[in-house]
Tab-separated table of C-alpha atoms and ligand atoms in Angstrom:
chain	number	residue	atom	x	y	z
A	1	MET	CA	0.105	0.002	-0.007
A	2	MET	CA	1.024	3.517	-0.711
A	3	ARG	CA	2.447	5.304	2.290
A	4	PHE	CA	3.531	8.817	2.853
A	5	THR	CA	6.423	9.549	5.280
A	6	ASN	CA	6.993	13.255	4.814
A	7	ALA	CA	5.104	16.573	4.330
A	8	LEU	CA	6.180	20.179	3.873
A	9	VAL	CA	3.905	23.120	4.878
A	10	ARG	CA	4.255	26.863	5.306
A	11	ARG	CA	2.583	28.989	8.023
A	12	PRO	CA	0.132	31.570	6.748
A	13	CYS	CA	1.392	35.134	6.531
A	14	ARG	CA	-0.441	38.201	7.736
A	15	GLY	CA	-0.593	39.397	4.072
A	16	MET	CA	-2.899	36.455	3.196
A	17	VAL	CA	-5.833	38.946	3.523
A	18	ARG	CA	-4.613	40.077	0.048
A	19	GLY	CA	-4.529	36.644	-1.394
A	20	LEU	CA	-6.144	35.714	-4.712
A	21	SER	CA	-9.704	34.940	-4.401
A	22	SER	CA	-12.932	34.309	-6.272
A	23	ALA	CA	-14.874	32.783	-3.443
A	24	GLY	CA	-16.619	35.992	-2.339
A	25	LEU	CA	-16.548	34.873	1.317
A	26	GLY	CA	-14.683	37.981	2.559
A	27	PRO	CA	-10.969	38.204	3.838
A	28	PRO	CA	-9.634	35.412	5.952
A	29	ASP	CA	-8.958	35.967	9.790
A	30	ILE	CA	-5.334	35.287	10.345
A	31	GLY	CA	-5.685	34.219	14.003
A	32	ARG	CA	-8.214	31.668	12.990
A	33	ALA	CA	-6.044	30.681	10.036
A	34	LEU	CA	-3.060	29.981	12.241
A	35	GLU	CA	-5.206	27.822	14.485
A	36	GLN	CA	-6.585	25.895	11.585
A	37	HIS	CA	-3.171	25.516	10.145
A	38	ALA	CA	-1.684	24.139	13.386
A	39	ALA	CA	-4.503	21.577	13.666
A	40	TYR	CA	-3.784	20.506	10.104
A	41	VAL	CA	-0.107	20.067	10.894
A	42	GLU	CA	-1.131	17.923	13.814
A	43	ALA	CA	-3.511	15.780	11.834
A	44	LEU	CA	-0.693	15.076	9.253
A	45	ARG	CA	1.591	14.100	12.210
A	46	ASP	CA	-1.143	11.828	13.674
A	47	CYS	CA	-1.168	10.213	10.156
A	48	GLY	CA	2.406	9.295	10.703
A	49	LEU	CA	4.093	11.927	8.668
A	50	ASP	CA	7.350	13.807	9.507
A	51	VAL	CA	6.188	17.377	8.914
A	52	THR	CA	8.683	20.196	8.007
A	53	VAL	CA	7.024	23.659	8.748
A	54	LEU	CA	8.407	26.678	6.860
A	55	GLU	CA	8.096	30.184	8.379
A	56	ALA	CA	5.634	32.446	6.919
A	57	ASP	CA	6.672	34.290	3.711
A	58	GLU	CA	5.293	37.846	3.885
A	59	ALA	CA	6.533	38.538	0.232
A	60	PHE	CA	3.671	36.265	-1.108
A	61	PRO	CA	0.131	36.490	0.197
A	62	ASP	CA	-0.776	33.005	-1.110
A	63	SER	CA	2.388	31.332	0.049
A	64	VAL	CA	0.544	29.062	2.560
A	65	PHE	CA	-0.689	27.014	-0.516
A	66	VAL	CA	2.690	25.259	-0.921
A	67	GLU	CA	1.112	22.430	-2.868
A	68	ASP	CA	1.218	24.642	-5.951
A	69	THR	CA	4.907	25.152	-5.853
A	70	ALA	CA	6.198	21.693	-6.599
A	71	VAL	CA	5.357	18.198	-7.571
A	72	VAL	CA	6.890	15.461	-5.366
A	73	CYS	CA	6.823	11.657	-5.305
A	74	PRO	CA	9.384	9.171	-3.847
A	75	GLU	CA	11.532	9.146	-6.927
A	76	ALA	CA	11.559	12.772	-8.196
A	77	ALA	CA	10.751	16.408	-7.170
A	78	VAL	CA	9.885	19.125	-9.813
A	79	VAL	CA	9.762	22.680	-8.877
A	80	ASP	CA	6.789	24.547	-10.489
A	81	LEU	CA	6.524	27.734	-12.197
A	82	PRO	CA	3.198	29.127	-11.025
A	83	GLY	CA	0.967	30.608	-13.602
A	84	ALA	CA	-0.349	33.295	-11.410
A	85	PRO	CA	2.058	36.308	-11.692
A	86	SER	CA	1.692	37.138	-7.972
A	87	ARG	CA	2.819	33.676	-6.999
A	88	GLN	CA	5.954	33.449	-9.196
A	89	GLY	CA	8.846	33.255	-6.748
A	90	GLU	CA	7.122	31.361	-4.149
A	91	GLU	CA	8.725	28.235	-5.370
A	92	ARG	CA	12.261	29.307	-4.628
A	93	SER	CA	12.172	28.731	-0.800
A	94	VAL	CA	10.291	25.554	-1.294
A	95	ALA	CA	12.929	24.345	-3.699
A	96	GLN	CA	15.634	25.117	-0.984
A	97	ALA	CA	13.799	23.105	1.577
A	98	LEU	CA	13.257	20.149	-0.852
A	99	ALA	CA	16.978	20.196	-1.760
A	100	GLY	CA	17.402	18.874	1.803
A	101	PHE	CA	15.363	15.731	0.890
A	102	PHE	CA	15.862	15.107	-2.851
A	103	PRO	CA	19.238	14.582	-4.472
A	104	ARG	CA	18.062	16.222	-7.760
A	105	LEU	CA	15.495	18.828	-8.425
A	106	ASP	CA	14.021	19.454	-11.871
A	107	ALA	CA	12.202	22.615	-12.716
A	108	ILE	CA	9.402	23.826	-14.971
A	109	ALA	CA	10.850	26.568	-17.300
A	110	PRO	CA	9.134	29.269	-19.532
A	111	PRO	CA	6.987	29.213	-21.564
A	112	GLY	CA	5.776	26.322	-19.396
A	113	THR	CA	3.654	27.116	-16.295
A	114	LEU	CA	2.376	24.538	-13.831
A	115	GLU	CA	0.782	24.598	-10.393
A	116	GLY	CA	0.674	21.540	-8.204
A	117	GLY	CA	-2.967	21.936	-7.436
A	118	ASP	CA	-3.502	20.810	-11.129
A	119	VAL	CA	-1.506	17.512	-10.585
A	120	MET	CA	-3.149	14.488	-9.133
A	121	ARG	CA	-1.125	11.189	-8.634
A	122	ALA	CA	-3.225	7.937	-8.909
A	123	GLY	CA	-0.631	5.024	-8.714
A	124	GLY	CA	1.609	5.020	-11.731
A	125	GLN	CA	-0.303	7.950	-13.450
A	126	PHE	CA	-0.297	11.540	-12.924
A	127	PHE	CA	-3.266	13.553	-14.177
A	128	VAL	CA	-2.536	17.145	-15.008
A	129	GLY	CA	-5.335	19.618	-15.356
A	130	LEU	CA	-4.921	22.328	-18.150
A	131	SER	CA	-6.302	25.328	-16.393
A	132	GLY	CA	-5.793	29.058	-16.307
A	133	ARG	CA	-2.522	28.331	-14.290
A	134	THR	CA	-1.080	25.238	-15.959
A	135	ASN	CA	-0.387	25.128	-19.733
A	136	ARG	CA	0.233	22.348	-22.151
A	137	GLU	CA	3.960	23.136	-22.250
A	138	GLY	CA	4.159	22.919	-18.415
A	139	ALA	CA	2.348	19.466	-18.465
A	140	ARG	CA	4.718	18.380	-21.289
A	141	GLN	CA	7.793	19.240	-19.227
A	142	LEU	CA	6.386	17.541	-16.245
A	143	GLY	CA	5.727	14.435	-18.372
A	144	ALA	CA	9.279	14.335	-19.531
A	145	PHE	CA	10.612	14.539	-15.936
A	146	LEU	CA	8.274	11.863	-14.506
A	147	GLY	CA	8.527	9.751	-17.524
A	148	ARG	CA	12.090	8.918	-16.613
A	149	HIS	CA	10.712	7.100	-13.645
A	150	GLY	CA	8.115	5.191	-15.512
A	151	TYR	CA	5.140	7.484	-14.684
A	152	GLU	CA	2.575	8.219	-17.224
A	153	VAL	CA	1.303	11.838	-17.455
A	154	VAL	CA	-2.302	12.400	-18.695
A	155	THR	CA	-3.723	15.905	-19.397
A	156	VAL	CA	-7.369	16.764	-18.412
A	157	PRO	CA	-8.752	19.878	-20.032
A	158	LEU	CA	-10.668	21.981	-17.375
A	159	GLY	CA	-13.453	24.460	-17.681
A	160	ALA	CA	-14.555	26.640	-14.804
A	161	ILE	CA	-12.692	25.270	-11.909
A	162	LEU	CA	-9.344	26.797	-10.486
A	163	HIS	CA	-7.305	23.644	-10.328
A	164	LEU	CA	-7.853	19.984	-11.097
A	165	LYS	CA	-7.838	19.016	-7.393
A	166	THR	CA	-10.412	21.785	-6.763
A	167	GLY	CA	-12.804	19.130	-8.398
A	168	VAL	CA	-11.290	15.750	-7.782
A	169	SER	CA	-9.243	13.749	-5.221
A	170	TYR	CA	-7.745	10.316	-5.468
A	171	LEU	CA	-8.648	8.144	-2.418
A	172	GLU	CA	-6.407	5.249	-3.460
A	173	ASP	CA	-7.638	1.680	-4.284
A	174	GLY	CA	-9.070	3.056	-7.600
A	175	ARG	CA	-11.460	5.405	-5.759
A	176	LEU	CA	-11.951	9.037	-6.972
A	177	LEU	CA	-14.055	11.684	-5.285
A	178	ALA	CA	-15.244	14.112	-8.015
A	179	THR	CA	-17.638	16.849	-8.756
A	180	GLY	CA	-19.172	18.772	-11.677
A	181	GLU	CA	-17.452	18.337	-15.045
A	182	LEU	CA	-15.105	15.707	-13.582
A	183	VAL	CA	-17.556	13.060	-12.593
A	184	HIS	CA	-17.923	11.820	-16.159
A	185	GLU	CA	-14.473	12.810	-17.374
A	186	PRO	CA	-13.395	10.053	-19.900
A	187	ALA	CA	-9.830	9.965	-18.549
A	188	PHE	CA	-11.252	8.582	-15.223
A	189	SER	CA	-13.326	5.928	-16.809
A	190	ARG	CA	-11.383	3.102	-15.129
A	191	PHE	CA	-11.885	4.396	-11.658
A	192	ARG	CA	-14.738	4.037	-9.223
A	193	VAL	CA	-15.986	7.667	-9.126
A	194	ILE	CA	-17.775	8.848	-5.893
A	195	PRO	CA	-19.789	11.921	-6.766
A	196	VAL	CA	-19.806	14.683	-4.255
A	197	PRO	CA	-23.364	15.392	-3.133
A	198	ALA	CA	-24.864	18.584	-4.608
A	199	GLY	CA	-24.319	21.845	-2.648
A	200	GLU	CA	-21.098	20.269	-1.079
A	201	GLU	CA	-18.712	20.751	-4.067
A	202	TYR	CA	-16.052	22.240	-1.841
A	203	ALA	CA	-15.456	18.885	-0.218
A	204	ALA	CA	-14.260	17.476	-3.543
A	205	ASN	CA	-10.781	18.620	-2.330
A	206	SER	CA	-10.202	16.057	0.357
A	207	LEU	CA	-6.995	14.333	1.239
A	208	TRP	CA	-6.090	10.703	1.525
A	209	VAL	CA	-3.278	10.266	3.977
A	210	ASN	CA	-2.099	6.810	4.859
A	211	GLY	CA	-5.497	5.205	4.939
A	212	ARG	CA	-7.396	8.134	6.349
A	213	VAL	CA	-9.195	10.779	4.465
A	214	LEU	CA	-9.094	14.344	5.647
A	215	VAL	CA	-12.380	16.123	4.712
A	216	PRO	CA	-13.252	19.794	5.291
A	217	ALA	CA	-15.541	20.255	8.289
A	218	GLY	CA	-19.214	21.442	7.530
A	219	PHE	CA	-19.861	18.958	4.490
A	220	PRO	CA	-21.678	16.181	6.181
A	221	ALA	CA	-23.125	14.473	3.044
A	222	ALA	CA	-19.702	14.406	1.363
A	223	ARG	CA	-18.143	12.919	4.466
A	224	ARG	CA	-20.801	10.202	4.485
A	225	ALA	CA	-20.171	9.491	0.881
A	226	VAL	CA	-16.585	9.004	1.588
A	227	GLU	CA	-17.148	6.767	4.538
A	228	ALA	CA	-19.746	4.726	2.387
A	229	ALA	CA	-16.802	4.087	0.016
A	230	GLY	CA	-14.877	2.507	2.830
A	231	CYS	CA	-12.615	5.291	4.053
A	232	GLY	CA	-12.228	6.432	7.554
A	233	THR	CA	-12.396	10.369	7.784
A	234	LEU	CA	-11.163	13.109	9.803
A	235	ALA	CA	-12.932	16.471	9.564
A	236	LEU	CA	-10.831	19.641	9.677
A	237	ASP	CA	-11.953	23.256	9.726
A	238	VAL	CA	-10.347	25.113	6.790
A	239	SER	CA	-12.774	27.957	6.530
A	240	GLU	CA	-10.141	30.607	6.397
A	241	PHE	CA	-8.278	28.932	3.438
A	242	ARG	CA	-11.575	28.372	1.569
A	243	LYS	CA	-11.956	32.045	1.572
A	244	LEU	CA	-8.935	32.092	-0.834
A	245	ASP	CA	-10.097	29.256	-2.964
A	246	GLY	CA	-7.880	26.955	-1.127
A	247	GLY	CA	-8.491	23.580	0.444
A	248	LEU	CA	-6.895	20.586	2.334
A	249	SER	CA	-4.601	19.399	-0.304
A	250	CYS	CA	-3.303	22.852	-1.179
A	251	LEU	CA	-1.755	23.335	2.273
A	252	SER	CA	0.943	20.646	1.884
A	253	LEU	CA	3.405	18.721	-0.237
A	254	ARG	CA	3.518	14.981	0.552
A	255	TRP	CA	5.879	12.240	-0.361
B	1	LIG	C1	-4.637	30.970	-5.588
B	1	LIG	O1	-5.629	31.524	-6.252
B	1	LIG	O2	-3.563	30.592	-6.159
B	1	LIG	C2	-4.920	30.691	-4.135
B	1	LIG	N1	-5.603	31.828	-3.650
B	1	LIG	C3	-5.481	29.400	-3.854
B	1	LIG	C4	-4.563	28.246	-4.329
B	1	LIG	C5	-5.261	26.992	-3.979
B	1	LIG	N2	-4.343	25.863	-4.217
B	1	LIG	C6	-4.758	24.690	-4.676
B	1	LIG	O3	-5.859	24.490	-5.076
B	1	LIG	N3	-3.833	23.741	-4.784
């Protein structure tokens, strides 16, 4: 069975109130965000991960969402080039931290752009969403890096959603939790797709960690659907990150 041993996270910065957002839920409260982030780190540790916590980076309002800055797996680490101009540069300090764990780092280069929120691993395959942040050239470069290790990279064109994993999460054992346009995505035909109940679309971004699924608090029907598929769950409040269009996966890199 797949098992994660490590995670990397970064504490939220005060400037997160100026983070990119389309949620229309108002600015996040930094005090609550810090509490929710600490609980998230604790949950990852409870799941058996060794968690490296980077200090807040005030130069980048969205820097708490470290998932977007790299793609990591046991064999490889690729440093991303975020498609959002205000996020370009966040990846540098993440790369420094990853260099302590990976002997070699590859990097997405212009004109490619890629954000990790668009990258979902399912066993030997990596699905890459083509979004407003990740372009074909970025996906092609990622495919070349991961192909060396025997992984297959499959692109998924996206419509309205921000990132691929805004709408779909891999729950291991061939199970996908999906919403909207992704429920019937042909690229996912070999999976058992668990549709997220209507009105609870935000919960499509859930996070499998070593046999448990972290789900956002406040989405009981989605939680029941995940449990009915045979997964134990742990609900975490991530309301302040939701205000910036972020969710559970966005807050960490895992390998
Ligand atoms: C952004 O727009 O880039 C941030 N406000 C949210 C990033 C969420 N990250 C993710 O889905 N992996």
